[in-house]
Coordinates of C-alpha atoms in Angstrom, one line a residue:
M1 CA -16.4 -30.4 3.4
R2 CA -14.5 -28.2 6.0
I3 CA -10.5 -29.1 5.9
K4 CA -8.9 -28.8 9.2
W5 CA -5.9 -26.2 10.1
F6 CA -7.0 -24.3 6.7
S7 CA -8.1 -21.4 9.5
F8 CA -3.7 -21.3 10.4
V9 CA -2.8 -20.2 6.6
R10 CA -5.6 -17.4 7.2
I11 CA -4.6 -16.5 9.8
A12 CA -1.0 -16.6 9.2
G13 CA -2.3 -14.1 5.8
L14 CA -4.3 -11.6 8.9
L15 CA -1.1 -11.0 11.0
S16 CA 1.4 -10.3 8.8
V17 CA -1.1 -7.4 7.5
L18 CA -2.5 -6.2 10.6
T19 CA 1.8 -6.1 12.1
Y20 CA 2.9 -4.7 8.5
H21 CA -0.1 -2.0 8.9
F22 CA 0.4 -1.4 13.2
F23 CA 4.2 -2.0 13.0
K24 CA 5.6 -1.4 9.6
N25 CA 9.4 -0.5 10.9
A26 CA 9.5 -3.4 12.1
Y27 CA 7.6 -5.7 10.1
P28 CA 8.7 -4.1 6.4
G29 CA 7.5 -6.9 4.5
G30 CA 4.2 -8.0 6.1
F31 CA 2.2 -6.5 3.2
I32 CA 2.6 -10.5 2.1
G33 CA -0.5 -11.2 4.3
V34 CA -1.9 -10.4 0.9
D35 CA -0.6 -12.4 -0.9
I36 CA -1.4 -15.4 1.5
F37 CA -4.7 -14.7 1.2
F38 CA -4.9 -14.2 -2.5
T39 CA -3.2 -17.5 -2.9
F40 CA -5.5 -19.1 -0.6
S41 CA -8.3 -17.5 -1.9
G42 CA -7.2 -18.8 -5.8
F43 CA -6.9 -21.9 -4.3
L44 CA -10.2 -22.7 -2.6
I45 CA -12.1 -21.6 -5.4
T46 CA -10.2 -23.8 -7.9
A47 CA -10.6 -27.0 -5.7
L48 CA -14.5 -26.2 -5.0
M49 CA -14.9 -25.7 -9.2
I50 CA -12.8 -28.9 -9.5
D51 CA -15.3 -30.5 -6.9
E52 CA -18.4 -29.3 -8.5
F53 CA -17.5 -30.7 -12.0
F54 CA -16.6 -33.4 -10.3
G55 CA -19.5 -34.1 -8.4
K56 CA -22.1 -32.9 -10.9
G57 CA -20.3 -32.6 -14.3
K58 CA -21.0 -29.3 -14.6
F59 CA -20.3 -25.7 -13.6
K60 CA -23.0 -23.1 -12.8
L61 CA -21.1 -19.9 -13.6
I62 CA -23.8 -17.2 -12.4
A63 CA -24.6 -19.6 -9.0
F64 CA -20.6 -18.9 -8.4
Y65 CA -21.0 -15.1 -9.2
R66 CA -23.9 -15.1 -6.5
R67 CA -22.0 -16.8 -3.8
R68 CA -18.7 -14.6 -4.2
F69 CA -21.2 -11.5 -4.1
Y70 CA -22.7 -12.7 -1.0
R71 CA -19.6 -13.5 0.7
I72 CA -17.6 -10.0 -0.5
V73 CA -20.1 -7.0 -0.6
P74 CA -22.3 -7.3 2.4
P75 CA -19.1 -7.3 4.8
L76 CA -17.3 -4.5 2.9
V77 CA -20.6 -2.3 2.3
L78 CA -20.8 -2.4 6.3
S79 CA -17.6 -1.6 7.1
V80 CA -17.4 1.7 5.1
L81 CA -20.8 2.5 6.8
V82 CA -19.6 2.0 10.6
V83 CA -16.5 3.6 9.2
V84 CA -17.4 7.2 8.4
P85 CA -19.1 8.6 11.2
L86 CA -15.9 7.9 13.4
T87 CA -13.7 10.2 10.7
Y88 CA -15.8 12.9 12.4
L89 CA -13.3 12.3 15.2
V90 CA -10.3 13.4 13.3
S91 CA -9.6 16.7 10.8
P92 CA -11.9 16.6 7.6
D93 CA -8.6 15.9 5.3
Y94 CA -9.4 12.1 6.4
I95 CA -12.4 12.3 4.0
T96 CA -11.1 14.1 1.5
G97 CA -12.6 12.5 -1.6
L98 CA -14.4 10.3 0.3
G99 CA -17.4 9.4 -2.2
R100 CA -14.8 8.8 -4.8
Q101 CA -13.0 6.5 -2.3
I102 CA -16.2 4.6 -1.4
A103 CA -17.7 4.8 -5.0
A104 CA -14.0 2.7 -5.8
A105 CA -14.4 0.3 -3.0
I106 CA -17.7 -0.9 -3.8
G107 CA -16.9 -0.3 -7.7
F108 CA -14.2 -3.0 -6.8
T109 CA -11.7 -0.6 -8.9
T110 CA -9.7 1.2 -6.2
N111 CA -6.9 -0.5 -6.9
Y112 CA -6.8 1.4 -10.7
F113 CA -8.0 4.5 -8.9
E114 CA -4.9 4.3 -6.8
I115 CA -2.8 3.9 -9.9
A116 CA -4.8 6.7 -11.1
T117 CA -5.0 9.5 -8.8
G118 CA -1.4 8.9 -8.0
G119 CA -1.9 6.3 -4.5
S120 CA 0.6 5.0 -2.5
Y121 CA 0.2 1.7 -0.7
E122 CA 2.9 3.1 1.7
S123 CA 0.6 6.2 2.2
K124 CA 1.9 9.6 1.1
F125 CA 0.0 12.9 2.9
I126 CA -2.8 11.6 3.9
P127 CA -3.5 7.8 3.7
H128 CA -7.0 6.9 2.0
L129 CA -9.4 5.8 4.4
F130 CA -9.7 2.4 2.1
V131 CA -6.6 2.0 0.1
H132 CA -6.8 -1.6 1.5
T133 CA -9.3 -2.6 -0.5
W134 CA -7.7 -2.3 -3.7
S135 CA -7.5 -5.9 -2.9
L136 CA -10.6 -6.7 -3.0
A137 CA -10.2 -5.0 -6.4
V138 CA -8.2 -7.7 -7.8
E139 CA -9.8 -10.7 -5.6
M140 CA -12.8 -9.4 -7.6
H141 CA -11.0 -9.1 -11.0
F142 CA -10.0 -12.7 -10.6
Y143 CA -13.5 -13.8 -9.4
L144 CA -14.8 -12.7 -12.7
I145 CA -12.6 -14.0 -15.2
W146 CA -11.6 -17.1 -13.6
G147 CA -14.9 -18.2 -13.6
L148 CA -15.8 -17.4 -17.0
L149 CA -12.7 -18.8 -18.3
I150 CA -13.8 -22.1 -16.0
A151 CA -16.9 -21.7 -17.6
I152 CA -15.4 -21.9 -21.3
V153 CA -13.5 -24.9 -20.4
T154 CA -16.4 -26.4 -18.5
G155 CA -18.8 -26.3 -21.5
I156 CA -16.0 -27.2 -24.3
I157 CA -15.4 -30.7 -22.8
R158 CA -18.7 -31.3 -22.1
R159 CA -19.3 -31.2 -25.6
L160 CA -16.3 -34.1 -25.9
N161 CA -17.5 -37.3 -27.3
I162 CA -15.8 -38.9 -24.3
N163 CA -16.1 -40.9 -20.9
L164 CA -16.8 -38.9 -17.5
K165 CA -13.5 -39.9 -16.1
T166 CA -11.6 -38.7 -19.2
K167 CA -13.8 -35.5 -18.9
N168 CA -12.6 -35.3 -15.4
H169 CA -9.1 -35.4 -15.7
L170 CA -8.9 -33.6 -19.1
F171 CA -10.9 -30.8 -17.0
R172 CA -8.4 -31.2 -13.8
W173 CA -5.3 -30.7 -16.4
S174 CA -6.8 -27.7 -18.4
I175 CA -6.6 -26.2 -15.2
G176 CA -3.6 -27.2 -13.9
I177 CA -1.7 -25.8 -17.4
I178 CA -3.9 -22.7 -17.5
S179 CA -3.5 -21.7 -14.0
L180 CA 0.4 -21.8 -14.8
G181 CA 0.6 -20.3 -18.0
L182 CA -1.5 -17.5 -16.4
A183 CA 0.6 -17.3 -12.3
I184 CA 4.0 -17.5 -14.7
G185 CA 2.6 -14.8 -17.1
S186 CA 1.8 -12.2 -14.0
S187 CA 4.9 -13.0 -12.2
I188 CA 6.9 -12.2 -15.4
L189 CA 4.7 -8.9 -16.1
M190 CA 5.2 -7.7 -12.6
A191 CA 9.6 -8.1 -12.9
R192 CA 9.5 -6.7 -15.9
N193 CA 7.4 -3.8 -15.6
S194 CA 8.8 -3.1 -12.0
A195 CA 12.4 -1.9 -14.5
G196 CA 13.0 1.7 -14.1
L197 CA 10.5 2.6 -11.4
S198 CA 11.2 4.5 -8.4
D199 CA 7.5 4.3 -7.4
F200 CA 6.5 0.7 -7.6
S201 CA 2.7 0.8 -6.2
R202 CA 1.2 0.7 -10.2
V203 CA 3.1 -2.9 -9.9
Y204 CA 1.5 -3.7 -7.3
F205 CA -1.8 -2.4 -7.6
S206 CA -2.2 -3.6 -10.9
S207 CA -4.8 -6.6 -11.6
L208 CA -2.7 -7.6 -14.7
T209 CA 0.8 -7.9 -13.1
H210 CA -0.4 -9.0 -9.1
S211 CA -2.8 -12.0 -10.2
F212 CA -0.1 -14.6 -10.1
P213 CA -0.6 -15.7 -6.4
F214 CA -4.6 -16.6 -7.1
F215 CA -2.7 -19.0 -10.4
V216 CA -0.3 -20.0 -7.9
G217 CA -3.0 -21.5 -5.7
A218 CA -5.0 -22.3 -8.5
T219 CA -2.5 -24.5 -10.0
L220 CA -2.2 -26.1 -6.9
A221 CA -5.6 -26.9 -6.8
S222 CA -5.6 -28.5 -9.8
L223 CA -2.7 -31.2 -8.5
T224 CA -4.4 -31.9 -5.0
G225 CA -8.2 -31.2 -4.5
I226 CA -10.0 -30.9 -1.2
K227 CA -12.9 -33.8 -1.7
Y228 CA -12.2 -35.3 -5.0
V229 CA -7.6 -35.6 -5.3
T230 CA -5.4 -37.0 -7.6
A231 CA -4.3 -40.4 -7.5
P232 CA -0.7 -39.3 -6.6
F233 CA -2.0 -36.7 -3.4
D234 CA -4.1 -39.5 -2.3
W235 CA -1.4 -41.8 -1.8
L236 CA 0.8 -39.0 0.2
L237 CA -2.2 -38.4 2.3
K238 CA -2.1 -41.4 3.5
K239 CA 1.4 -41.8 4.2
S240 CA 1.5 -38.5 6.0
N241 CA 3.0 -39.0 9.2
A242 CA 1.1 -36.1 11.6
W243 CA 4.2 -34.6 13.4
L244 CA 6.2 -34.5 10.1
V245 CA 3.8 -32.5 8.5
T246 CA 3.4 -30.4 11.6
I247 CA 7.0 -29.8 11.8
A248 CA 7.1 -28.8 7.9
L249 CA 4.3 -26.6 8.4
L250 CA 6.0 -24.8 11.7
L251 CA 9.1 -23.6 9.6
T252 CA 7.3 -23.1 6.2
F253 CA 5.2 -20.6 8.5
F254 CA 8.5 -19.5 9.8
D255 CA 10.3 -18.9 6.3
L256 CA 7.1 -16.8 5.5
G257 CA 7.6 -14.5 9.2
M258 CA 11.2 -14.4 8.3
L259 CA 10.4 -13.1 4.2
G260 CA 8.6 -10.6 6.0
L261 CA 11.2 -8.9 7.5
Q262 CA 13.1 -8.7 4.6
L263 CA 11.2 -7.3 1.8
Q264 CA 10.8 -3.7 1.6
F265 CA 8.3 -2.6 -0.5
T266 CA 10.8 0.0 -2.0
N267 CA 12.9 -3.1 -2.9
R268 CA 12.9 -4.0 -6.7
T269 CA 13.6 -7.6 -5.4
T270 CA 10.6 -7.5 -3.8
Y271 CA 9.0 -7.5 -7.6
T272 CA 11.2 -9.5 -9.3
G273 CA 10.1 -12.5 -6.9
G274 CA 10.2 -11.8 -3.8
I275 CA 5.8 -11.9 -4.0
L276 CA 6.5 -15.0 -6.1
E277 CA 8.9 -16.6 -3.0
A278 CA 5.8 -15.4 -0.7
S279 CA 3.0 -17.3 -3.0
V280 CA 4.6 -20.2 -3.3
L281 CA 5.2 -20.6 0.7
A282 CA 2.1 -19.9 1.0
A283 CA 1.0 -22.9 -1.2
L284 CA 3.5 -25.0 0.3
A285 CA 1.5 -23.8 3.8
I286 CA -1.6 -24.7 2.1
F287 CA -0.5 -28.3 1.0
L288 CA 0.7 -29.6 4.3
T289 CA -2.7 -27.7 6.3
R290 CA -3.9 -30.3 3.7
C291 CA -1.8 -33.5 4.7
L292 CA -2.5 -32.1 8.4
H293 CA -6.4 -33.0 8.0
N294 CA -5.6 -36.5 6.8
A295 CA -3.1 -37.4 9.1
T296 CA -5.2 -35.7 12.2
P297 CA -8.2 -37.8 12.0
N298 CA -9.4 -37.5 15.7
V299 CA -8.1 -34.3 16.4
N300 CA -10.4 -31.3 16.3
E301 CA -9.1 -27.6 15.2
P302 CA -8.7 -25.4 18.1
K303 CA -12.2 -23.0 18.3
W304 CA -10.3 -19.8 18.7
A305 CA -8.7 -20.3 15.1
T306 CA -12.1 -21.3 13.4
F307 CA -12.7 -18.1 14.8
I308 CA -10.3 -16.0 13.7
A309 CA -10.4 -17.5 10.4
D310 CA -14.6 -16.3 10.4
I311 CA -13.8 -12.9 11.5
S312 CA -10.5 -12.9 8.8
Y313 CA -12.0 -10.9 5.5
S314 CA -13.9 -8.6 7.7
M315 CA -11.6 -8.1 10.3
Y316 CA -9.1 -7.2 7.2
L317 CA -11.6 -4.6 5.9
Y318 CA -12.5 -3.0 9.3
H319 CA -8.2 -2.5 10.7
W320 CA -7.0 -0.2 8.3
P321 CA -9.7 2.7 8.4
L322 CA -10.0 2.3 11.9
F323 CA -5.8 2.3 12.7
V324 CA -5.8 5.2 10.4
I325 CA -8.6 7.4 13.0
F326 CA -7.7 6.1 16.1
S327 CA -3.7 6.3 15.3
K328 CA -4.5 10.0 14.9
L329 CA -6.1 10.8 18.4
M330 CA -3.4 8.0 20.3
S331 CA -0.2 6.5 20.5
V332 CA 0.2 3.9 17.7
P333 CA 0.6 0.3 20.6
E334 CA -3.1 2.1 21.8
A335 CA -4.5 2.3 18.3
A336 CA -3.6 -1.3 17.4
L337 CA -5.2 -2.2 20.4
L338 CA -8.4 -0.5 20.4
T339 CA -8.4 -1.5 16.2
V340 CA -9.1 -5.2 17.6
I341 CA -11.2 -4.2 20.2
V342 CA -13.8 -2.9 18.3
G343 CA -12.7 -4.8 14.9
V344 CA -13.4 -8.1 16.2
P345 CA -16.9 -7.7 17.4
F346 CA -18.3 -5.6 14.0
S347 CA -16.4 -8.3 12.3
A348 CA -18.2 -11.3 14.4
L349 CA -21.1 -9.4 13.9
S350 CA -20.5 -9.3 10.3
Y351 CA -19.4 -13.0 9.4
Y352 CA -22.3 -14.5 12.0
V353 CA -25.4 -12.5 11.6
I354 CA -25.6 -9.8 9.0
E355 CA -23.8 -12.2 5.9
P356 CA -26.2 -15.1 6.9
L357 CA -29.5 -12.7 7.1
I358 CA -28.5 -10.8 3.2
A359 CA -28.4 -14.3 1.1
G360 CA -32.3 -15.1 3.3
K361 CA -31.4 -17.5 5.9
H362 CA -31.7 -17.7 9.4
P363 CA -28.7 -17.3 11.7
R364 CA -27.1 -19.7 13.2
V365 CA -26.2 -17.9 16.9
L366 CA -30.0 -16.5 16.7
K367 CA -31.7 -19.8 16.0
N368 CA -33.8 -19.4 19.1
V369 CA -34.7 -15.7 18.5
K370 CA -37.2 -14.5 16.0
L371 CA -35.8 -12.3 13.3
S372 CA -37.9 -9.7 13.3
R373 CA -36.3 -8.7 16.3
V374 CA -33.2 -8.2 14.5
T375 CA -34.1 -7.3 11.1
V376 CA -36.2 -4.1 12.4
P377 CA -33.4 -2.7 14.9
L378 CA -30.6 -3.7 12.1
T379 CA -32.7 -1.8 9.1
I380 CA -33.2 1.2 10.8
V381 CA -29.8 1.4 12.3
T382 CA -28.1 0.5 8.6
V383 CA -30.9 3.6 7.1
G384 CA -29.2 5.9 9.4
L385 CA -25.4 4.8 8.5
I386 CA -26.4 4.7 4.8
A387 CA -27.5 8.8 6.0
V388 CA -24.2 9.5 7.6
A389 CA -22.2 8.0 4.7
T390 CA -24.2 10.3 2.4
Y391 CA -24.1 13.2 4.1
T392 CA -20.6 12.8 4.3
S393 CA -19.2 12.0 1.1
V394 CA -21.0 15.1 0.1
K395 CA -19.5 17.7 2.1
A396 CA -16.0 16.1 2.1
P397 CA -13.7 18.5 0.3
N398 CA -12.3 17.5 -2.9
L399 CA -8.6 18.2 -1.5
T400 CA -6.2 17.9 2.1
S401 CA -5.2 21.1 3.3
L402 CA -1.9 20.2 2.4
E403 CA -2.8 20.1 -1.6
Q404 CA -4.4 22.9 -1.4
N405 CA -1.4 24.1 0.1
L406 CA 1.2 23.3 -2.5
W407 CA -0.8 23.7 -5.4
V408 CA -1.4 27.7 -4.5
G409 CA 2.3 27.3 -4.1
G410 CA 2.6 25.7 -7.6
L411 CA 0.3 28.3 -8.9
K412 CA 2.3 31.2 -7.3
Q413 CA 5.9 29.1 -8.8
S414 CA 4.8 28.7 -12.4
V415 CA 4.0 32.5 -12.2
D416 CA 7.2 33.3 -10.6
Q417 CA 9.0 31.1 -13.2
M418 CA 7.6 32.3 -16.0
T419 CA 8.3 35.9 -14.6
T420 CA 12.2 34.7 -14.4
T421 CA 12.2 33.5 -18.0
K422 CA 10.8 36.5 -19.0
D423 CA 13.8 38.3 -17.5
V424 CA 16.5 36.0 -19.2
I425 CA 15.1 36.4 -22.3
L426 CA 14.9 40.5 -22.5
A427 CA 18.5 40.0 -21.4
S428 CA 19.4 38.1 -23.7
A429 CA 17.5 40.4 -26.5
K430 CA 19.3 43.5 -25.5
P431 CA 23.1 43.4 -24.8
K432 CA 23.9 46.2 -23.7
Q433 CA 21.6 46.1 -20.5
V434 CA 23.4 44.8 -17.5
F435 CA 21.4 41.3 -16.5
A436 CA 23.0 38.4 -14.7
A437 CA 22.0 36.7 -17.5
S438 CA 24.1 38.3 -19.9
S439 CA 26.7 39.7 -18.0
G440 CA 28.0 36.9 -16.4
K441 CA 28.3 38.0 -12.6
I442 CA 26.2 35.9 -10.4
P443 CA 22.7 37.3 -9.1
K444 CA 23.7 38.0 -4.6
G445 CA 20.8 36.0 -2.6
A446 CA 19.7 32.4 -2.2
S447 CA 18.1 30.0 -4.9
I448 CA 15.9 27.4 -2.9
I449 CA 15.3 24.4 -4.6
G450 CA 13.0 21.9 -2.5
D451 CA 10.8 19.1 -2.6
S452 CA 6.4 19.3 -1.5
V453 CA 8.0 20.2 2.0
T454 CA 9.6 23.5 0.5
L455 CA 6.7 23.7 -1.7
G456 CA 4.2 23.8 1.0
T457 CA 5.8 26.8 2.5
R458 CA 7.0 28.6 0.0
D459 CA 4.6 31.4 0.5
Y460 CA 5.7 32.4 4.0
L461 CA 9.5 31.5 3.2
G462 CA 9.5 33.6 0.0
K463 CA 8.7 36.4 2.1
N464 CA 11.0 35.9 5.6
V465 CA 14.4 34.9 3.3
K466 CA 15.7 37.7 1.8
D467 CA 16.8 38.3 -2.0
S468 CA 15.4 34.5 -2.5
T469 CA 13.6 32.6 -5.3
I470 CA 12.2 29.4 -4.9
D471 CA 11.8 26.1 -7.3
A472 CA 9.9 23.3 -5.6
K473 CA 7.9 20.3 -6.7
G474 CA 6.7 17.5 -5.1
E475 CA 8.4 14.3 -5.3
R476 CA 11.2 16.2 -6.1
T477 CA 14.6 13.6 -5.9
M478 CA 18.2 14.7 -5.9
D479 CA 18.6 14.1 -9.4
L480 CA 15.7 16.1 -10.4
A481 CA 17.0 18.8 -8.1
Y482 CA 20.4 18.6 -9.6
K483 CA 19.1 19.5 -13.5
V484 CA 17.2 22.2 -11.9
M485 CA 20.4 23.7 -10.8
I486 CA 22.3 22.9 -13.7
A487 CA 19.7 24.4 -15.3
Q488 CA 19.9 27.9 -13.9
Q489 CA 23.2 27.8 -13.6
K490 CA 23.4 27.8 -17.9
N491 CA 20.9 30.6 -17.3
G492 CA 22.7 32.8 -15.0
V493 CA 20.2 32.8 -12.5
L494 CA 21.9 30.6 -10.1
R495 CA 21.9 33.2 -6.9
Q496 CA 25.1 33.2 -5.0
N497 CA 23.8 31.0 -1.5
V498 CA 21.9 27.9 -3.1
V499 CA 20.0 26.1 -0.9
I500 CA 19.3 22.3 -1.7
S501 CA 16.2 21.2 0.7
I502 CA 15.5 17.8 -1.0
G503 CA 15.9 14.3 0.8
T504 CA 12.3 13.0 2.0
N505 CA 12.0 11.1 -1.4
A506 CA 15.3 9.9 -1.4
L507 CA 16.3 7.0 -3.2
D508 CA 19.4 4.5 -3.2
G509 CA 22.6 6.5 -4.2
T510 CA 21.0 9.8 -3.5
D511 CA 24.7 10.3 -1.9
K512 CA 26.4 9.9 -5.1
Q513 CA 24.0 12.0 -6.8
L514 CA 24.4 14.8 -4.3
L515 CA 28.2 14.4 -4.7
K516 CA 27.8 15.2 -8.6
L517 CA 25.8 18.4 -7.5
I518 CA 28.4 19.5 -5.7
H519 CA 31.1 18.8 -8.3
D520 CA 29.0 20.4 -11.3
L521 CA 28.1 23.3 -9.2
A522 CA 30.0 26.6 -10.5
P523 CA 33.0 28.4 -8.9
G524 CA 31.6 31.4 -7.0
H525 CA 28.4 29.5 -5.4
R526 CA 28.0 28.4 -1.6
L527 CA 26.4 25.2 -1.2
I528 CA 23.8 24.7 1.4
L529 CA 22.2 22.0 2.2
V530 CA 19.0 21.4 4.7
T531 CA 18.5 18.2 6.2
P532 CA 15.3 16.1 5.5
Y533 CA 12.8 14.7 8.0
D534 CA 10.6 12.3 8.5
Q535 CA 9.0 11.9 11.9
R536 CA 8.4 8.0 10.8
A537 CA 12.0 7.1 9.4
E538 CA 14.0 4.6 10.8
P539 CA 17.9 5.0 11.5
D540 CA 18.6 2.7 7.8
W541 CA 16.0 5.1 5.8
N542 CA 17.7 6.7 3.1
S543 CA 16.6 10.0 4.7
S544 CA 18.1 9.4 7.7
K545 CA 21.2 8.1 5.8
L546 CA 21.4 11.1 3.5
A547 CA 20.9 13.1 6.3
D548 CA 24.0 11.7 8.2
F549 CA 25.8 11.7 5.1
E550 CA 25.1 15.8 4.5
R551 CA 26.8 16.3 7.5
T552 CA 30.0 15.1 7.0
L553 CA 30.5 16.9 4.1
P554 CA 31.6 20.5 5.6
K555 CA 34.7 19.7 6.9
K556 CA 35.0 18.6 3.0
Y557 CA 34.3 21.0 1.5
S558 CA 34.7 24.6 2.9
F559 CA 31.5 25.7 0.6
I560 CA 29.6 24.0 2.3
T561 CA 26.7 24.9 5.4
I562 CA 24.3 22.4 6.7
A563 CA 20.8 23.8 8.2
D564 CA 19.8 21.1 10.3
W565 CA 15.9 20.9 9.5
Q566 CA 15.8 17.2 11.1
K567 CA 17.1 18.0 14.0
M568 CA 14.9 21.3 14.2
A569 CA 11.9 19.7 13.5
A570 CA 12.1 16.2 15.6
K571 CA 12.4 19.6 18.7
H572 CA 8.6 20.2 17.6
P573 CA 7.1 17.1 17.3
D574 CA 3.1 18.9 17.6
V575 CA 4.0 20.8 14.6
F576 CA 3.5 17.2 12.5
K577 CA 0.4 16.5 15.0
G578 CA -2.1 14.5 12.6
T579 CA 0.1 14.8 9.4
D580 CA 1.9 12.1 8.1
G581 CA 4.9 13.2 9.4
V582 CA 6.9 14.6 6.8
H583 CA 4.9 17.5 5.9
F584 CA 3.1 20.7 8.3
A585 CA 0.3 21.2 6.1
G586 CA 0.6 24.5 6.0
R587 CA 0.3 25.5 9.6
H588 CA 2.6 28.8 10.3
E589 CA 4.4 27.6 13.5
G590 CA 6.2 24.8 11.2
D591 CA 6.2 28.2 8.2
V592 CA 8.3 30.0 10.7
I593 CA 10.3 27.2 11.9
F594 CA 11.2 26.7 8.5
A595 CA 12.0 29.8 7.5
Q596 CA 14.5 30.0 10.6
V597 CA 16.5 26.8 9.9
V598 CA 17.6 28.7 6.5
N599 CA 18.0 31.6 7.5
D600 CA 20.4 30.1 10.0
G601 CA 22.3 28.1 7.3
L602 CA 22.7 31.2 5.1
K603 CA 23.4 33.4 8.0
R604 CA 27.0 30.5 9.2
A605 CA 27.0 30.1 5.3
S606 CA 27.8 34.0 5.1
K607 CA 31.5 33.2 6.7
T608 CA 32.6 31.0 4.6
P609 CA 34.3 30.9 1.5
L610 CA 32.9 30.5 -1.8
K611 CA 33.3 27.9 -4.1
S612 CA 37.2 28.1 -5.5
D613 CA 37.8 26.9 -9.2
A614 CA 40.8 24.8 -7.3

């Protein structure tokens, strides 16, 4: 039984996700499209389970798993095979760890693979081509666990010595109570586990914390249904007015759209209620479309809507890797358009031809065509694609060029820190030795404290900034930079000019942390602030706001100088071509420009006074 208008719920989810990935700055909360899909899946699967039990008096677990396999796995494998050859159009960085990515995607463990490897849904460095399959992992985990739970409940109820009507009522209410309890538990777990996090990817990816949208949908299914509906809902269906339901449905979609504009991935409120609100609104949309189905018996769903809904799953699979590849070759709008142009026909081929063939059915679109005419060329192409995917996975690098650069920089830094530590220990052990740490004299030169941008150019920077020491680390925030500065200050190794290159990882309150750093910097030092640069950043991003705040400080503090990396980097966009827009991946021209900014800042700082005791 196909319900008219359900297609629009799927379309809302797909449009939300596509808009978010294509134009993230314009629609920052579009990731709720995944939760619309989750809620719809939870409703549909559970409603079909109820229909199966009511119609046959049992639930076949293996048959359920088989249907899920044929619906999910073939399109996924096909999308991987189609995408891999296209990676040769871009940098080898984009196939880093490709074999592991593919294994995680097909093994439905991408969510935990990303947690384990420090991945982020709002990608850092080079984005994983199949990071979006985290949602398939969560969905598959739901199917496995929920199917098993329903099978257990079914087995218990079937053994009870009660009439069929009572068994049906008990089955429905058991599902409702269990799904409501799991929805509440999972949402509370997400809210609680999000406390104190600066990167929310671990609670976003986890099946435990992000499964509640499925159970919101399942709870709705127990209260309504598809074929076998509850008595109260049946009464409501008979009373439904098409115009009123349509208006309510449009308002619900509008609320979902507005929520997508308001939510931020980096905001904790998203995890303490935002995603739950999206799931409840999605459930309301499902409820209203189910009502609209009965209220419009003489109106057919538009064929274009049915088509988009049919290919929505496959389109979700194709859109992200295609967009990642195309966006490195052309502008974002052009890449978005080409992604749709390429993705739609492949998605249609998958749904209308490949999936039926794998399931042992004759595709309806090929009813007048001999299957051998289709299966033979498809088999040959598939074998070829498998060969390309295998070769590419074997040859794929284990680290991106940026990660290699950061790794080498980190090793060299560790050696330097060991040397510095040894000097401090020797100085304290030999009081007569003239050394800054024991004499109290501030060393000349520059102490550079930075994040991954600084770490990436550390080798060049150390050779081209006179009398400098460098302490840099990936994902370093201002509060962590403060701790490094204070530790160096206490050990007497903090040099006269202190360069702080922090900010691309700026969190809320970074300006207050910077003021604390300024206050606790000892007299006798100058402070040079390197403004952060992120090619993707809008004016309201924390990194942009920090740069603006830093520029106001020299007027208040005479010992502060600005080294404006943000403005200089913006003049050299080619340095960031094919990167994440923050790091220049060890490119020599980037090293030169960054070192120039630091040296210019130090030169201007030399003409300013040191911090005084006043």
